[in-house]
Amino acid sequence: MTKTTKNWLYAIFLIIAVLFPQIGKAQIFESKTGVDTLTFAERISLRTNAVDWTLLTPNLGVEFDVKSTNWNRWAVGLTLKTKWNTPATFKNRVFWLI
C-alpha cells in the first residue's frame, strides 16, 4: 500500500469516528446505583446446543429466571432431546448415552 492510500484510510476512519461516536460508547458500562428488574417475558429464555444439532440430535430447552434481577441469575430449566431415525430393536439392558 502506498503512503497516500494509508493517509486516505486514516482520514476515512477519523471521519467515521467523528460522525458515529455511539459505536465507541457501546462498550462503556453504566454505573447506576439502582437495581434493574426484569419483566416476566424477559425472564423466560430458549436454549439449544449447536454441537448436538451437528450430530443430528435435535434439542430445545426453556429456562426461567427465579429472581427478577439481571445481575444475579438463578434459573430453572427443562431441556428436551431426541435421537431420530434410531432403530429400537435393542434388548432391555443398561446402556449409556454419550
PDB file of C-alpha atoms in Angstrom:
ATOM      1  CA  MET A   1       0.000   0.000   0.000  1.00  0.00           C
ATOM      2  CA  THR A   2       1.274   3.417  -0.836  1.00  0.00           C
ATOM      3  CA  LYS A   3       1.601   6.256   1.640  1.00  0.00           C
ATOM      4  CA  THR A   4      -1.265   8.246   0.100  1.00  0.00           C
ATOM      5  CA  THR A   5      -3.595   5.224   0.325  1.00  0.00           C
ATOM      6  CA  LYS A   6      -2.783   4.829   4.026  1.00  0.00           C
ATOM      7  CA  ASN A   7      -3.431   8.515   4.606  1.00  0.00           C
ATOM      8  CA  TRP A   8      -6.817   8.251   2.904  1.00  0.00           C
ATOM      9  CA  LEU A   9      -7.741   5.235   5.045  1.00  0.00           C
ATOM     10  CA  TYR A  10      -6.756   7.097   8.216  1.00  0.00           C
ATOM     11  CA  ALA A  11      -8.847  10.058   7.114  1.00  0.00           C
ATOM     12  CA  ILE A  12     -11.873   7.826   6.450  1.00  0.00           C
ATOM     13  CA  PHE A  13     -11.546   6.153   9.870  1.00  0.00           C
ATOM     14  CA  LEU A  14     -11.290   9.562  11.538  1.00  0.00           C
ATOM     15  CA  ILE A  15     -14.419  10.810   9.740  1.00  0.00           C
ATOM     16  CA  ILE A  16     -16.349   7.675  10.765  1.00  0.00           C
ATOM     17  CA  ALA A  17     -15.219   8.078  14.384  1.00  0.00           C
ATOM     18  CA  VAL A  18     -16.370  11.706  14.418  1.00  0.00           C
ATOM     19  CA  LEU A  19     -19.708  11.116  12.658  1.00  0.00           C
ATOM     20  CA  PHE A  20     -20.680   7.965  14.606  1.00  0.00           C
ATOM     21  CA  PRO A  21     -19.460   8.374  18.190  1.00  0.00           C
ATOM     22  CA  GLN A  22     -22.104   5.979  19.566  1.00  0.00           C
ATOM     23  CA  ILE A  23     -20.205   2.978  18.190  1.00  0.00           C
ATOM     24  CA  GLY A  24     -17.384   3.580  20.651  1.00  0.00           C
ATOM     25  CA  LYS A  25     -19.751   4.100  23.576  1.00  0.00           C
ATOM     26  CA  ALA A  26     -21.340   0.668  23.196  1.00  0.00           C
ATOM     27  CA  GLN A  27     -18.629  -0.936  25.341  1.00  0.00           C
ATOM     28  CA  ILE A  28     -18.865   1.503  28.258  1.00  0.00           C
ATOM     29  CA  PHE A  29     -20.605   0.072  31.330  1.00  0.00           C
ATOM     30  CA  GLU A  30     -23.242   2.155  33.005  1.00  0.00           C
ATOM     31  CA  SER A  31     -22.733   2.849  36.680  1.00  0.00           C
ATOM     32  CA  LYS A  32     -26.287   3.009  38.010  1.00  0.00           C
ATOM     33  CA  THR A  33     -26.922   2.581  41.702  1.00  0.00           C
ATOM     34  CA  GLY A  34     -30.429   1.149  41.321  1.00  0.00           C
ATOM     35  CA  VAL A  35     -31.421  -2.463  40.785  1.00  0.00           C
ATOM     36  CA  ASP A  36     -32.550  -3.460  37.322  1.00  0.00           C
ATOM     37  CA  THR A  37     -35.587  -5.710  37.352  1.00  0.00           C
ATOM     38  CA  LEU A  38     -36.760  -7.965  34.550  1.00  0.00           C
ATOM     39  CA  THR A  39     -40.330  -8.398  33.376  1.00  0.00           C
ATOM     40  CA  PHE A  40     -41.936 -11.835  33.236  1.00  0.00           C
ATOM     41  CA  ALA A  41     -41.326 -12.116  29.469  1.00  0.00           C
ATOM     42  CA  GLU A  42     -37.641 -11.167  29.886  1.00  0.00           C
ATOM     43  CA  ARG A  43     -37.162 -13.909  32.486  1.00  0.00           C
ATOM     44  CA  ILE A  44     -38.009 -16.700  30.006  1.00  0.00           C
ATOM     45  CA  SER A  45     -35.329 -17.847  27.572  1.00  0.00           C
ATOM     46  CA  LEU A  46     -34.929 -20.532  24.928  1.00  0.00           C
ATOM     47  CA  ARG A  47     -31.730 -22.519  24.579  1.00  0.00           C
ATOM     48  CA  THR A  48     -30.253 -25.196  22.369  1.00  0.00           C
ATOM     49  CA  ASN A  49     -26.948 -26.974  21.876  1.00  0.00           C
ATOM     50  CA  ALA A  50     -25.419 -26.444  18.424  1.00  0.00           C
ATOM     51  CA  VAL A  51     -22.991 -29.350  18.788  1.00  0.00           C
ATOM     52  CA  ASP A  52     -25.880 -31.770  19.250  1.00  0.00           C
ATOM     53  CA  TRP A  53     -27.588 -30.366  16.144  1.00  0.00           C
ATOM     54  CA  THR A  54     -24.455 -31.051  14.098  1.00  0.00           C
ATOM     55  CA  LEU A  55     -24.502 -34.638  15.406  1.00  0.00           C
ATOM     56  CA  LEU A  56     -28.170 -34.945  14.313  1.00  0.00           C
ATOM     57  CA  THR A  57     -29.567 -34.926  17.842  1.00  0.00           C
ATOM     58  CA  PRO A  58     -32.197 -32.161  17.927  1.00  0.00           C
ATOM     59  CA  ASN A  59     -32.746 -30.453  21.271  1.00  0.00           C
ATOM     60  CA  LEU A  60     -34.536 -27.463  22.685  1.00  0.00           C
ATOM     61  CA  GLY A  61     -34.656 -26.054  26.186  1.00  0.00           C
ATOM     62  CA  VAL A  62     -36.582 -23.464  28.161  1.00  0.00           C
ATOM     63  CA  GLU A  63     -35.208 -21.564  31.161  1.00  0.00           C
ATOM     64  CA  PHE A  64     -36.963 -19.360  33.676  1.00  0.00           C
ATOM     65  CA  ASP A  65     -35.069 -16.943  35.913  1.00  0.00           C
ATOM     66  CA  VAL A  66     -36.063 -17.380  39.545  1.00  0.00           C
ATOM     67  CA  LYS A  67     -35.014 -13.867  40.556  1.00  0.00           C
ATOM     68  CA  SER A  68     -36.158 -10.797  38.662  1.00  0.00           C
ATOM     69  CA  THR A  69     -32.735  -9.102  38.708  1.00  0.00           C
ATOM     70  CA  ASN A  70     -30.348  -9.177  35.787  1.00  0.00           C
ATOM     71  CA  TRP A  71     -27.160  -9.081  37.863  1.00  0.00           C
ATOM     72  CA  ASN A  72     -27.711 -12.263  39.925  1.00  0.00           C
ATOM     73  CA  ARG A  73     -29.104 -15.095  37.841  1.00  0.00           C
ATOM     74  CA  TRP A  74     -30.667 -18.285  39.175  1.00  0.00           C
ATOM     75  CA  ALA A  75     -32.585 -20.261  36.579  1.00  0.00           C
ATOM     76  CA  VAL A  76     -34.727 -23.380  36.392  1.00  0.00           C
ATOM     77  CA  GLY A  77     -34.736 -25.151  33.054  1.00  0.00           C
ATOM     78  CA  LEU A  78     -36.091 -28.049  31.055  1.00  0.00           C
ATOM     79  CA  THR A  79     -34.322 -29.468  28.009  1.00  0.00           C
ATOM     80  CA  LEU A  80     -35.821 -31.946  25.560  1.00  0.00           C
ATOM     81  CA  LYS A  81     -33.503 -34.042  23.416  1.00  0.00           C
ATOM     82  CA  THR A  82     -34.283 -36.813  20.939  1.00  0.00           C
ATOM     83  CA  LYS A  83     -32.425 -39.229  18.720  1.00  0.00           C
ATOM     84  CA  TRP A  84     -34.347 -39.516  15.490  1.00  0.00           C
ATOM     85  CA  ASN A  85     -34.154 -42.348  12.983  1.00  0.00           C
ATOM     86  CA  THR A  86     -32.729 -44.751  15.571  1.00  0.00           C
ATOM     87  CA  PRO A  87     -33.786 -48.394  15.475  1.00  0.00           C
ATOM     88  CA  ALA A  88     -35.383 -49.545  18.719  1.00  0.00           C
ATOM     89  CA  THR A  89     -34.536 -53.227  18.343  1.00  0.00           C
ATOM     90  CA  PHE A  90     -32.219 -53.498  21.353  1.00  0.00           C
ATOM     91  CA  LYS A  91     -32.783 -55.868  24.240  1.00  0.00           C
ATOM     92  CA  ASN A  92     -33.697 -54.483  27.639  1.00  0.00           C
ATOM     93  CA  ARG A  93     -30.252 -53.846  29.084  1.00  0.00           C
ATOM     94  CA  VAL A  94     -28.425 -50.982  30.690  1.00  0.00           C
ATOM     95  CA  PHE A  95     -26.938 -48.643  28.100  1.00  0.00           C
ATOM     96  CA  TRP A  96     -25.130 -45.328  28.199  1.00  0.00           C
ATOM     97  CA  LEU A  97     -25.947 -42.227  26.186  1.00  0.00           C
ATOM     98  CA  ILE A  98     -22.789 -40.372  25.318  1.00  0.00           C
TER      99      ILE A  98
END
